[in-house]
Amino acid sequence: MPELPEVETIRRNLQGLILQKELGQLESYTPEVLVNPEDLDPSGQTLQSLDRKGKYLVFNFDQASLLVHLRMTGKLLFAGPGTDPEDDKQEASHLRARLTFADGSRLLFDDLRRFGRISLFPLGEAWRDKGFAGLGPDAIGPDWTWEDFWAKLQRRPKSSIKGALLDQTLVAGLGNIYADEVLFRAGIRPNSLTGQIPEDKVREIYRLVPCLLEESIGLGGTSFRDYVNSFGRKGHFQLSLAVYQKEGQACPKCGAIIEKIQVAGRGTRYCPDCQKAYTGQKAKGH
């Protein structure tokens, strides 16, 4: 699933390409992908801003907000005004929706698994989407403060730290990849209990989260199988990963073998030597 760095990379790709353009037509080829309870038609409206919160993109037109969630395999691909619309299904082999602008440029919503969604609401009412409404502060935004993070963790002392980081109501934007990588850099086992991690170590997590995410954005995000940016290009942060999908390999810091366990229902990688467990008991298998 694209996480904050991948979605932010797409937003930055598109920022200079489609802002202030008039939308000619919004077409949906897979009914469940387009959620439009009020049957809104943004055709003829100008795109005034393109925002992001967590893993969501918000396209604000004159009178409508278009909310995009890529979910597992969604892509947003840009086709320039000089390209042939007849070629769009070759560029986007799983084309689910298409935004065509007045100058002939197009934004193609491609999604192999059809879990992604495009939702239309009256302008400024994207909060009517329950997932979007429930988001906590953005992980690289000014609203995510140390005081907020610490207070929320204190209310859930028996939660695993990885489970807390994956909770989008606590902080928005982190997923499996970056939670594992942040905790490796912080030297904390993912199954550590939030109530047992020393405050200075929690501060280190808080400091590392935006640093790691911005580092990934600078490299265009992480690409394995599905994610590409709006120009169809892969990111490069996968070359910098220390533990994610590295089970059975040597830790880049100490040489110990990276292990995989289940935490918060997700496959989780960690170094048994570099990452300390704060669980109140001896870690399983060690």
PDB file of C-alpha atoms in Angstrom:
ATOM      1  CA  MET A   1       0.000   0.000   0.000  1.00  0.00           C
ATOM      2  CA  PRO A   2       1.344   3.467  -0.827  1.00  0.00           C
ATOM      3  CA  GLU A   3       2.188   5.246   2.425  1.00  0.00           C
ATOM      4  CA  LEU A   4       2.721   8.932   3.134  1.00  0.00           C
ATOM      5  CA  PRO A   5       5.975   9.347   1.130  1.00  0.00           C
ATOM      6  CA  GLU A   6       4.504   7.731  -1.976  1.00  0.00           C
ATOM      7  CA  VAL A   7       1.273   9.746  -1.828  1.00  0.00           C
ATOM      8  CA  GLU A   8       3.187  12.958  -1.148  1.00  0.00           C
ATOM      9  CA  THR A   9       5.471  12.216  -4.108  1.00  0.00           C
ATOM     10  CA  ILE A  10       2.394  11.917  -6.330  1.00  0.00           C
ATOM     11  CA  ARG A  11       0.987  15.174  -4.945  1.00  0.00           C
ATOM     12  CA  ARG A  12       4.223  16.994  -5.699  1.00  0.00           C
ATOM     13  CA  ASN A  13       4.342  15.436  -9.187  1.00  0.00           C
ATOM     14  CA  LEU A  14       0.876  16.736  -9.989  1.00  0.00           C
ATOM     15  CA  GLN A  15       1.066  20.114  -8.256  1.00  0.00           C
ATOM     16  CA  GLY A  16       2.614  21.924 -11.194  1.00  0.00           C
ATOM     17  CA  LEU A  17       0.770  19.941 -13.865  1.00  0.00           C
ATOM     18  CA  ILE A  18      -2.937  20.258 -13.094  1.00  0.00           C
ATOM     19  CA  LEU A  19      -3.480  23.182 -10.694  1.00  0.00           C
ATOM     20  CA  GLN A  20      -5.751  25.893 -12.113  1.00  0.00           C
ATOM     21  CA  LYS A  21      -6.885  23.613 -14.901  1.00  0.00           C
ATOM     22  CA  GLU A  22     -10.545  23.266 -15.791  1.00  0.00           C
ATOM     23  CA  LEU A  23     -11.969  19.766 -15.541  1.00  0.00           C
ATOM     24  CA  GLY A  24     -13.687  18.667 -18.698  1.00  0.00           C
ATOM     25  CA  GLN A  25     -14.984  15.265 -17.637  1.00  0.00           C
ATOM     26  CA  LEU A  26     -14.795  12.657 -14.886  1.00  0.00           C
ATOM     27  CA  GLU A  27     -15.394   9.122 -16.160  1.00  0.00           C
ATOM     28  CA  SER A  28     -15.730   5.954 -14.077  1.00  0.00           C
ATOM     29  CA  TYR A  29     -15.274   2.523 -15.629  1.00  0.00           C
ATOM     30  CA  THR A  30     -15.660   0.480 -12.446  1.00  0.00           C
ATOM     31  CA  PRO A  31     -18.799   1.530 -10.504  1.00  0.00           C
ATOM     32  CA  GLU A  32     -17.597   0.721  -6.985  1.00  0.00           C
ATOM     33  CA  VAL A  33     -14.472   2.866  -7.386  1.00  0.00           C
ATOM     34  CA  LEU A  34     -16.401   6.146  -7.625  1.00  0.00           C
ATOM     35  CA  VAL A  35     -18.338   7.130  -4.492  1.00  0.00           C
ATOM     36  CA  ASN A  36     -20.683  10.009  -5.315  1.00  0.00           C
ATOM     37  CA  PRO A  37     -23.711   9.976  -2.989  1.00  0.00           C
ATOM     38  CA  GLU A  38     -24.987  13.386  -4.141  1.00  0.00           C
ATOM     39  CA  ASP A  39     -24.372  12.745  -7.846  1.00  0.00           C
ATOM     40  CA  LEU A  40     -22.078  15.759  -8.093  1.00  0.00           C
ATOM     41  CA  ASP A  41     -20.582  16.777 -11.433  1.00  0.00           C
ATOM     42  CA  PRO A  42     -17.345  18.789 -11.153  1.00  0.00           C
ATOM     43  CA  SER A  43     -17.113  19.262 -14.942  1.00  0.00           C
ATOM     44  CA  GLY A  44     -16.342  22.866 -15.850  1.00  0.00           C
ATOM     45  CA  GLN A  45     -14.825  23.591 -12.435  1.00  0.00           C
ATOM     46  CA  THR A  46     -11.227  24.696 -11.908  1.00  0.00           C
ATOM     47  CA  LEU A  47      -8.835  22.813  -9.637  1.00  0.00           C
ATOM     48  CA  GLN A  48      -7.901  25.337  -6.946  1.00  0.00           C
ATOM     49  CA  SER A  49      -5.718  23.208  -4.657  1.00  0.00           C
ATOM     50  CA  LEU A  50      -4.280  19.728  -4.252  1.00  0.00           C
ATOM     51  CA  ASP A  51      -3.777  18.708  -0.635  1.00  0.00           C
ATOM     52  CA  ARG A  52      -2.795  15.564   1.255  1.00  0.00           C
ATOM     53  CA  LYS A  53      -3.417  14.186   4.716  1.00  0.00           C
ATOM     54  CA  GLY A  54      -1.972  10.834   5.692  1.00  0.00           C
ATOM     55  CA  LYS A  55      -2.481   8.541   2.719  1.00  0.00           C
ATOM     56  CA  TYR A  56      -5.338  10.582   1.189  1.00  0.00           C
ATOM     57  CA  LEU A  57      -5.239  13.173  -1.601  1.00  0.00           C
ATOM     58  CA  VAL A  58      -7.827  15.975  -1.741  1.00  0.00           C
ATOM     59  CA  PHE A  59      -8.518  17.730  -5.052  1.00  0.00           C
ATOM     60  CA  ASN A  60     -10.433  20.945  -4.316  1.00  0.00           C
ATOM     61  CA  PHE A  61     -12.384  22.316  -7.272  1.00  0.00           C
ATOM     62  CA  ASP A  62     -14.567  25.445  -7.265  1.00  0.00           C
ATOM     63  CA  GLN A  63     -17.536  23.703  -5.683  1.00  0.00           C
ATOM     64  CA  ALA A  64     -16.466  20.120  -5.039  1.00  0.00           C
ATOM     65  CA  SER A  65     -13.795  18.161  -3.181  1.00  0.00           C
ATOM     66  CA  LEU A  66     -12.542  14.950  -4.758  1.00  0.00           C
ATOM     67  CA  LEU A  67     -10.985  12.571  -2.226  1.00  0.00           C
ATOM     68  CA  VAL A  68      -8.609   9.857  -3.483  1.00  0.00           C
ATOM     69  CA  HIS A  69      -7.410   6.880  -1.454  1.00  0.00           C
ATOM     70  CA  LEU A  70      -5.095   4.562  -3.399  1.00  0.00           C
ATOM     71  CA  ARG A  71      -5.367   1.674  -0.915  1.00  0.00           C
ATOM     72  CA  MET A  72      -3.336  -1.397  -1.945  1.00  0.00           C
ATOM     73  CA  THR A  73      -2.551  -1.047  -5.651  1.00  0.00           C
ATOM     74  CA  GLY A  74      -3.966   2.301  -6.799  1.00  0.00           C
ATOM     75  CA  LYS A  75      -1.988   4.582  -9.103  1.00  0.00           C
ATOM     76  CA  LEU A  76      -2.525   8.096 -10.456  1.00  0.00           C
ATOM     77  CA  LEU A  77      -0.837   8.443 -13.837  1.00  0.00           C
ATOM     78  CA  PHE A  78      -0.552  11.710 -15.762  1.00  0.00           C
ATOM     79  CA  ALA A  79      -1.031  11.853 -19.525  1.00  0.00           C
ATOM     80  CA  GLY A  80      -0.027  15.111 -21.175  1.00  0.00           C
ATOM     81  CA  PRO A  81      -2.228  17.169 -23.532  1.00  0.00           C
ATOM     82  CA  GLY A  82      -0.303  16.017 -26.600  1.00  0.00           C
ATOM     83  CA  THR A  83      -0.913  12.308 -25.992  1.00  0.00           C
ATOM     84  CA  ASP A  84      -3.653  10.189 -27.519  1.00  0.00           C
ATOM     85  CA  PRO A  85      -6.517   9.217 -25.139  1.00  0.00           C
ATOM     86  CA  GLU A  86      -6.855   5.998 -27.124  1.00  0.00           C
ATOM     87  CA  ASP A  87      -3.529   4.921 -25.604  1.00  0.00           C
ATOM     88  CA  ASP A  88      -4.662   5.412 -21.996  1.00  0.00           C
ATOM     89  CA  LYS A  89      -5.648   1.787 -21.472  1.00  0.00           C
ATOM     90  CA  GLN A  90      -2.205   0.707 -22.611  1.00  0.00           C
ATOM     91  CA  GLU A  91      -0.560   3.052 -20.097  1.00  0.00           C
ATOM     92  CA  ALA A  92      -3.054   2.114 -17.377  1.00  0.00           C
ATOM     93  CA  SER A  93      -3.912  -1.545 -17.953  1.00  0.00           C
ATOM     94  CA  HIS A  94      -6.401  -1.526 -15.052  1.00  0.00           C
ATOM     95  CA  LEU A  95      -8.014   1.853 -15.752  1.00  0.00           C
ATOM     96  CA  ARG A  96     -10.876   2.462 -13.300  1.00  0.00           C
ATOM     97  CA  ALA A  97     -11.494   6.194 -13.718  1.00  0.00           C
ATOM     98  CA  ARG A  98     -10.228   9.120 -15.756  1.00  0.00           C
ATOM     99  CA  LEU A  99     -10.192  12.883 -15.249  1.00  0.00           C
ATOM    100  CA  THR A 100      -9.889  14.762 -18.532  1.00  0.00           C
ATOM    101  CA  PHE A 101      -8.987  18.441 -18.340  1.00  0.00           C
ATOM    102  CA  ALA A 102      -9.973  21.141 -20.821  1.00  0.00           C
ATOM    103  CA  ASP A 103      -6.465  21.251 -22.313  1.00  0.00           C
ATOM    104  CA  GLY A 104      -6.606  17.538 -23.142  1.00  0.00           C
ATOM    105  CA  SER A 105      -4.359  16.315 -20.323  1.00  0.00           C
ATOM    106  CA  ARG A 106      -5.652  13.400 -18.283  1.00  0.00           C
ATOM    107  CA  LEU A 107      -5.271  11.844 -14.870  1.00  0.00           C
ATOM    108  CA  LEU A 108      -5.669   8.065 -14.983  1.00  0.00           C
ATOM    109  CA  PHE A 109      -6.738   6.096 -11.921  1.00  0.00           C
ATOM    110  CA  ASP A 110      -5.314   2.595 -12.329  1.00  0.00           C
ATOM    111  CA  ASP A 111      -6.011  -0.087  -9.718  1.00  0.00           C
ATOM    112  CA  LEU A 112      -5.381  -3.799 -10.152  1.00  0.00           C
ATOM    113  CA  ARG A 113      -7.292  -4.912  -7.048  1.00  0.00           C
ATOM    114  CA  ARG A 114     -10.092  -2.315  -7.174  1.00  0.00           C
ATOM    115  CA  PHE A 115      -9.773  -1.404  -3.485  1.00  0.00           C
ATOM    116  CA  GLY A 116      -8.960   2.259  -4.175  1.00  0.00           C
ATOM    117  CA  ARG A 117     -11.668   4.891  -4.030  1.00  0.00           C
ATOM    118  CA  ILE A 118     -12.490   8.268  -5.545  1.00  0.00           C
ATOM    119  CA  SER A 119     -15.126  10.065  -3.480  1.00  0.00           C
ATOM    120  CA  LEU A 120     -16.924  13.301  -4.371  1.00  0.00           C
ATOM    121  CA  PHE A 121     -18.274  15.726  -1.785  1.00  0.00           C
ATOM    122  CA  PRO A 122     -19.347  19.369  -1.737  1.00  0.00           C
ATOM    123  CA  LEU A 123     -16.333  21.660  -1.381  1.00  0.00           C
ATOM    124  CA  GLY A 124     -14.699  21.371   2.038  1.00  0.00           C
ATOM    125  CA  GLU A 125     -16.757  18.367   3.106  1.00  0.00           C
ATOM    126  CA  ALA A 126     -14.250  15.552   2.565  1.00  0.00           C
ATOM    127  CA  TRP A 127     -14.584  14.954   6.319  1.00  0.00           C
ATOM    128  CA  ARG A 128     -17.838  13.163   5.509  1.00  0.00           C
ATOM    129  CA  ASP A 129     -15.702  10.192   4.539  1.00  0.00           C
ATOM    130  CA  LYS A 130     -15.356   8.216   7.789  1.00  0.00           C
ATOM    131  CA  GLY A 131     -11.770   7.126   7.160  1.00  0.00           C
ATOM    132  CA  PHE A 132     -10.643  10.645   6.361  1.00  0.00           C
ATOM    133  CA  ALA A 133     -12.587  12.150   9.256  1.00  0.00           C
ATOM    134  CA  GLY A 134     -10.923   9.805  11.727  1.00  0.00           C
ATOM    135  CA  LEU A 135      -7.358  10.689  10.803  1.00  0.00           C
ATOM    136  CA  GLY A 136      -5.013  11.954  13.472  1.00  0.00           C
ATOM    137  CA  PRO A 137      -2.420  14.656  12.728  1.00  0.00           C
ATOM    138  CA  ASP A 138      -0.287  14.205   9.634  1.00  0.00           C
ATOM    139  CA  ALA A 139       3.124  12.679  10.369  1.00  0.00           C
ATOM    140  CA  ILE A 140       5.018  15.498   8.623  1.00  0.00           C
ATOM    141  CA  GLY A 141       2.525  18.255   9.407  1.00  0.00           C
ATOM    142  CA  PRO A 142       2.724  21.001  12.020  1.00  0.00           C
ATOM    143  CA  ASP A 143      -0.252  19.640  13.964  1.00  0.00           C
ATOM    144  CA  TRP A 144       1.619  16.531  15.109  1.00  0.00           C
ATOM    145  CA  THR A 145       3.255  17.619  18.350  1.00  0.00           C
ATOM    146  CA  TRP A 146       5.323  15.794  20.926  1.00  0.00           C
ATOM    147  CA  GLU A 147       2.731  16.565  23.605  1.00  0.00           C
ATOM    148  CA  ASP A 148      -0.070  15.046  21.503  1.00  0.00           C
ATOM    149  CA  PHE A 149       1.949  11.916  20.671  1.00  0.00           C
ATOM    150  CA  TRP A 150       3.077  11.316  24.252  1.00  0.00           C
ATOM    151  CA  ALA A 151      -0.401  11.877  25.714  1.00  0.00           C
ATOM    152  CA  LYS A 152      -2.017   9.413  23.281  1.00  0.00           C
ATOM    153  CA  LEU A 153       0.566   6.741  24.013  1.00  0.00           C
ATOM    154  CA  GLN A 154       0.027   7.121  27.750  1.00  0.00           C
ATOM    155  CA  ARG A 155      -3.637   6.239  27.238  1.00  0.00           C
ATOM    156  CA  ARG A 156      -2.714   2.904  25.631  1.00  0.00           C
ATOM    157  CA  PRO A 157       0.164   1.494  27.735  1.00  0.00           C
ATOM    158  CA  LYS A 158      -0.444  -2.133  26.729  1.00  0.00           C
ATOM    159  CA  SER A 159      -0.407  -1.496  22.977  1.00  0.00           C
ATOM    160  CA  SER A 160       2.593  -2.546  20.934  1.00  0.00           C
ATOM    161  CA  ILE A 161       4.545   0.446  19.685  1.00  0.00           C
ATOM    162  CA  LYS A 162       4.188  -0.769  16.114  1.00  0.00           C
ATOM    163  CA  GLY A 163       0.426  -1.110  16.519  1.00  0.00           C
ATOM    164  CA  ALA A 164       0.327   2.460  17.823  1.00  0.00           C
ATOM    165  CA  LEU A 165       2.319   3.790  14.866  1.00  0.00           C
ATOM    166  CA  LEU A 166       0.019   2.011  12.417  1.00  0.00           C
ATOM    167  CA  ASP A 167      -3.073   3.531  14.042  1.00  0.00           C
ATOM    168  CA  GLN A 168      -4.091   6.327  11.666  1.00  0.00           C
ATOM    169  CA  THR A 169      -6.130   8.019  14.399  1.00  0.00           C
ATOM    170  CA  LEU A 170      -2.925   8.499  16.424  1.00  0.00           C
ATOM    171  CA  VAL A 171      -0.726   9.765  13.596  1.00  0.00           C
ATOM    172  CA  ALA A 172      -1.610   9.667   9.896  1.00  0.00           C
ATOM    173  CA  GLY A 173       0.584   8.352   7.131  1.00  0.00           C
ATOM    174  CA  LEU A 174       2.700   5.523   8.519  1.00  0.00           C
ATOM    175  CA  GLY A 175       2.257   1.969   7.276  1.00  0.00           C
ATOM    176  CA  ASN A 176       4.106  -1.303   7.570  1.00  0.00           C
ATOM    177  CA  ILE A 177       7.267  -0.264   5.749  1.00  0.00           C
ATOM    178  CA  TYR A 178       8.037   2.938   7.611  1.00  0.00           C
ATOM    179  CA  ALA A 179       6.924   1.685  11.029  1.00  0.00           C
ATOM    180  CA  ASP A 180       9.489  -1.139  10.794  1.00  0.00           C
ATOM    181  CA  GLU A 181      12.217   1.200   9.558  1.00  0.00           C
ATOM    182  CA  VAL A 182      11.589   3.896  12.180  1.00  0.00           C
ATOM    183  CA  LEU A 183      11.711   1.356  14.997  1.00  0.00           C
ATOM    184  CA  PHE A 184      14.947  -0.102  13.646  1.00  0.00           C
ATOM    185  CA  ARG A 185      16.540   3.340  13.634  1.00  0.00           C
ATOM    186  CA  ALA A 186      15.242   3.995  17.134  1.00  0.00           C
ATOM    187  CA  GLY A 187      16.603   0.637  18.393  1.00  0.00           C
ATOM    188  CA  ILE A 188      13.216  -0.550  19.689  1.00  0.00           C
ATOM    189  CA  ARG A 189      11.551  -3.916  19.074  1.00  0.00           C
ATOM    190  CA  PRO A 190       8.199  -3.509  17.312  1.00  0.00           C
ATOM    191  CA  ASN A 191       6.375  -5.606  19.940  1.00  0.00           C
ATOM    192  CA  SER A 192       7.536  -3.362  22.790  1.00  0.00           C
ATOM    193  CA  LEU A 193       4.700  -2.068  24.951  1.00  0.00           C
ATOM    194  CA  THR A 194       4.182   1.685  24.766  1.00  0.00           C
ATOM    195  CA  GLY A 195       3.828   1.942  28.558  1.00  0.00           C
ATOM    196  CA  GLN A 196       7.271   0.419  29.137  1.00  0.00           C
ATOM    197  CA  ILE A 197       9.344   2.378  26.625  1.00  0.00           C
ATOM    198  CA  PRO A 198      11.358   5.156  28.343  1.00  0.00           C
ATOM    199  CA  GLU A 199      10.296   8.688  27.481  1.00  0.00           C
ATOM    200  CA  ASP A 200      13.631   9.521  25.860  1.00  0.00           C
ATOM    201  CA  LYS A 201      13.217   6.560  23.488  1.00  0.00           C
ATOM    202  CA  VAL A 202       9.689   7.652  22.591  1.00  0.00           C
ATOM    203  CA  ARG A 203      11.088  11.120  21.865  1.00  0.00           C
ATOM    204  CA  GLU A 204      13.564   9.466  19.517  1.00  0.00           C
ATOM    205  CA  ILE A 205      10.701   7.813  17.626  1.00  0.00           C
ATOM    206  CA  TYR A 206       8.919  11.159  17.395  1.00  0.00           C
ATOM    207  CA  ARG A 207      12.082  12.792  16.039  1.00  0.00           C
ATOM    208  CA  LEU A 208      12.822  10.026  13.547  1.00  0.00           C
ATOM    209  CA  VAL A 209       9.378   9.686  11.976  1.00  0.00           C
ATOM    210  CA  PRO A 210       9.363  12.925   9.929  1.00  0.00           C
ATOM    211  CA  CYS A 211      13.083  12.594   9.156  1.00  0.00           C
ATOM    212  CA  LEU A 212      12.618   9.131   7.678  1.00  0.00           C
ATOM    213  CA  LEU A 213       9.501  10.107   5.735  1.00  0.00           C
ATOM    214  CA  GLU A 214      11.138  13.199   4.242  1.00  0.00           C
ATOM    215  CA  GLU A 215      14.171  11.100   3.322  1.00  0.00           C
ATOM    216  CA  SER A 216      11.911   8.704   1.442  1.00  0.00           C
ATOM    217  CA  ILE A 217      10.047  11.541  -0.280  1.00  0.00           C
ATOM    218  CA  GLY A 218      13.401  12.837  -1.478  1.00  0.00           C
ATOM    219  CA  LEU A 219      14.014   9.462  -3.131  1.00  0.00           C
ATOM    220  CA  GLY A 220      10.556   9.251  -4.674  1.00  0.00           C
ATOM    221  CA  GLY A 221       9.147   6.741  -2.172  1.00  0.00           C
ATOM    222  CA  THR A 222       9.494   2.967  -1.924  1.00  0.00           C
ATOM    223  CA  SER A 223       8.728   0.697  -4.888  1.00  0.00           C
ATOM    224  CA  PHE A 224       8.449  -3.059  -4.803  1.00  0.00           C
ATOM    225  CA  ARG A 225       5.775  -4.397  -7.156  1.00  0.00           C
ATOM    226  CA  ASP A 226       2.978  -1.866  -7.659  1.00  0.00           C
ATOM    227  CA  TYR A 227       3.920   1.682  -6.681  1.00  0.00           C
ATOM    228  CA  VAL A 228       5.050   4.156  -9.338  1.00  0.00           C
ATOM    229  CA  ASN A 229       4.770   7.930  -9.355  1.00  0.00           C
ATOM    230  CA  SER A 230       2.531   9.928 -11.706  1.00  0.00           C
ATOM    231  CA  PHE A 231       5.047   9.554 -14.523  1.00  0.00           C
ATOM    232  CA  GLY A 232       5.164   5.766 -14.169  1.00  0.00           C
ATOM    233  CA  ARG A 233       8.594   5.818 -12.489  1.00  0.00           C
ATOM    234  CA  LYS A 234       9.600   3.791  -9.469  1.00  0.00           C
ATOM    235  CA  GLY A 235      10.930   5.287  -6.248  1.00  0.00           C
ATOM    236  CA  HIS A 236      14.353   4.435  -4.847  1.00  0.00           C
ATOM    237  CA  PHE A 237      13.965   4.327  -1.063  1.00  0.00           C
ATOM    238  CA  GLN A 238      13.799   0.519  -1.174  1.00  0.00           C
ATOM    239  CA  LEU A 239      17.564   0.666  -1.695  1.00  0.00           C
ATOM    240  CA  SER A 240      17.886   2.280   1.753  1.00  0.00           C
ATOM    241  CA  LEU A 241      15.688  -0.139   3.698  1.00  0.00           C
ATOM    242  CA  ALA A 242      17.415  -1.800   6.639  1.00  0.00           C
ATOM    243  CA  VAL A 243      14.892  -4.427   7.805  1.00  0.00           C
ATOM    244  CA  TYR A 244      11.659  -4.343   5.809  1.00  0.00           C
ATOM    245  CA  GLN A 245      11.439  -7.546   3.724  1.00  0.00           C
ATOM    246  CA  LYS A 246      15.002  -8.364   4.808  1.00  0.00           C
ATOM    247  CA  GLU A 247      14.238 -11.356   7.039  1.00  0.00           C
ATOM    248  CA  GLY A 248      16.995 -13.943   6.891  1.00  0.00           C
ATOM    249  CA  GLN A 249      19.551 -11.357   5.817  1.00  0.00           C
ATOM    250  CA  ALA A 250      22.312  -9.740   7.851  1.00  0.00           C
ATOM    251  CA  CYS A 251      21.572  -6.567   9.779  1.00  0.00           C
ATOM    252  CA  PRO A 252      23.417  -3.656   8.121  1.00  0.00           C
ATOM    253  CA  LYS A 253      24.563  -2.429  11.548  1.00  0.00           C
ATOM    254  CA  CYS A 254      25.662  -5.522  13.461  1.00  0.00           C
ATOM    255  CA  GLY A 255      25.446  -8.492  11.115  1.00  0.00           C
ATOM    256  CA  ALA A 256      22.847 -10.396  13.153  1.00  0.00           C
ATOM    257  CA  ILE A 257      20.138 -12.162  11.147  1.00  0.00           C
ATOM    258  CA  ILE A 258      16.977 -10.110  10.729  1.00  0.00           C
ATOM    259  CA  GLU A 259      13.880 -11.893  12.017  1.00  0.00           C
ATOM    260  CA  LYS A 260      10.196 -11.749  11.137  1.00  0.00           C
ATOM    261  CA  ILE A 261       7.278 -11.929  13.580  1.00  0.00           C
ATOM    262  CA  GLN A 262       3.623 -10.885  13.634  1.00  0.00           C
ATOM    263  CA  VAL A 263       2.817  -7.621  15.423  1.00  0.00           C
ATOM    264  CA  ALA A 264      -0.583  -5.910  15.247  1.00  0.00           C
ATOM    265  CA  GLY A 265      -1.581  -8.462  12.630  1.00  0.00           C
ATOM    266  CA  ARG A 266       1.224  -7.473  10.274  1.00  0.00           C
ATOM    267  CA  GLY A 267       4.410  -9.166   9.170  1.00  0.00           C
ATOM    268  CA  THR A 268       7.147  -7.346  11.080  1.00  0.00           C
ATOM    269  CA  ARG A 269      10.925  -7.343  10.689  1.00  0.00           C
ATOM    270  CA  TYR A 270      13.529  -6.414  13.264  1.00  0.00           C
ATOM    271  CA  CYS A 271      17.124  -7.005  14.324  1.00  0.00           C
ATOM    272  CA  PRO A 272      17.294  -9.130  17.518  1.00  0.00           C
ATOM    273  CA  ASP A 273      20.561  -7.481  18.575  1.00  0.00           C
ATOM    274  CA  CYS A 274      20.111  -3.816  17.612  1.00  0.00           C
ATOM    275  CA  GLN A 275      16.510  -3.452  18.787  1.00  0.00           C
ATOM    276  CA  LYS A 276      15.720  -3.713  22.479  1.00  0.00           C
ATOM    277  CA  ALA A 277      12.461  -5.232  23.693  1.00  0.00           C
ATOM    278  CA  TYR A 278      10.427  -3.290  26.265  1.00  0.00           C
ATOM    279  CA  THR A 279       7.814  -5.907  27.052  1.00  0.00           C
ATOM    280  CA  GLY A 280       8.291  -6.645  30.737  1.00  0.00           C
ATOM    281  CA  GLN A 281       9.304 -10.186  29.893  1.00  0.00           C
ATOM    282  CA  LYS A 282      11.985 -12.024  27.995  1.00  0.00           C
ATOM    283  CA  ALA A 283      11.379 -11.769  24.262  1.00  0.00           C
ATOM    284  CA  LYS A 284      10.155 -15.009  22.703  1.00  0.00           C
ATOM    285  CA  GLY A 285      12.993 -17.025  21.267  1.00  0.00           C
ATOM    286  CA  HIS A 286      15.737 -14.989  22.986  1.00  0.00           C
TER     287      HIS A 286
END
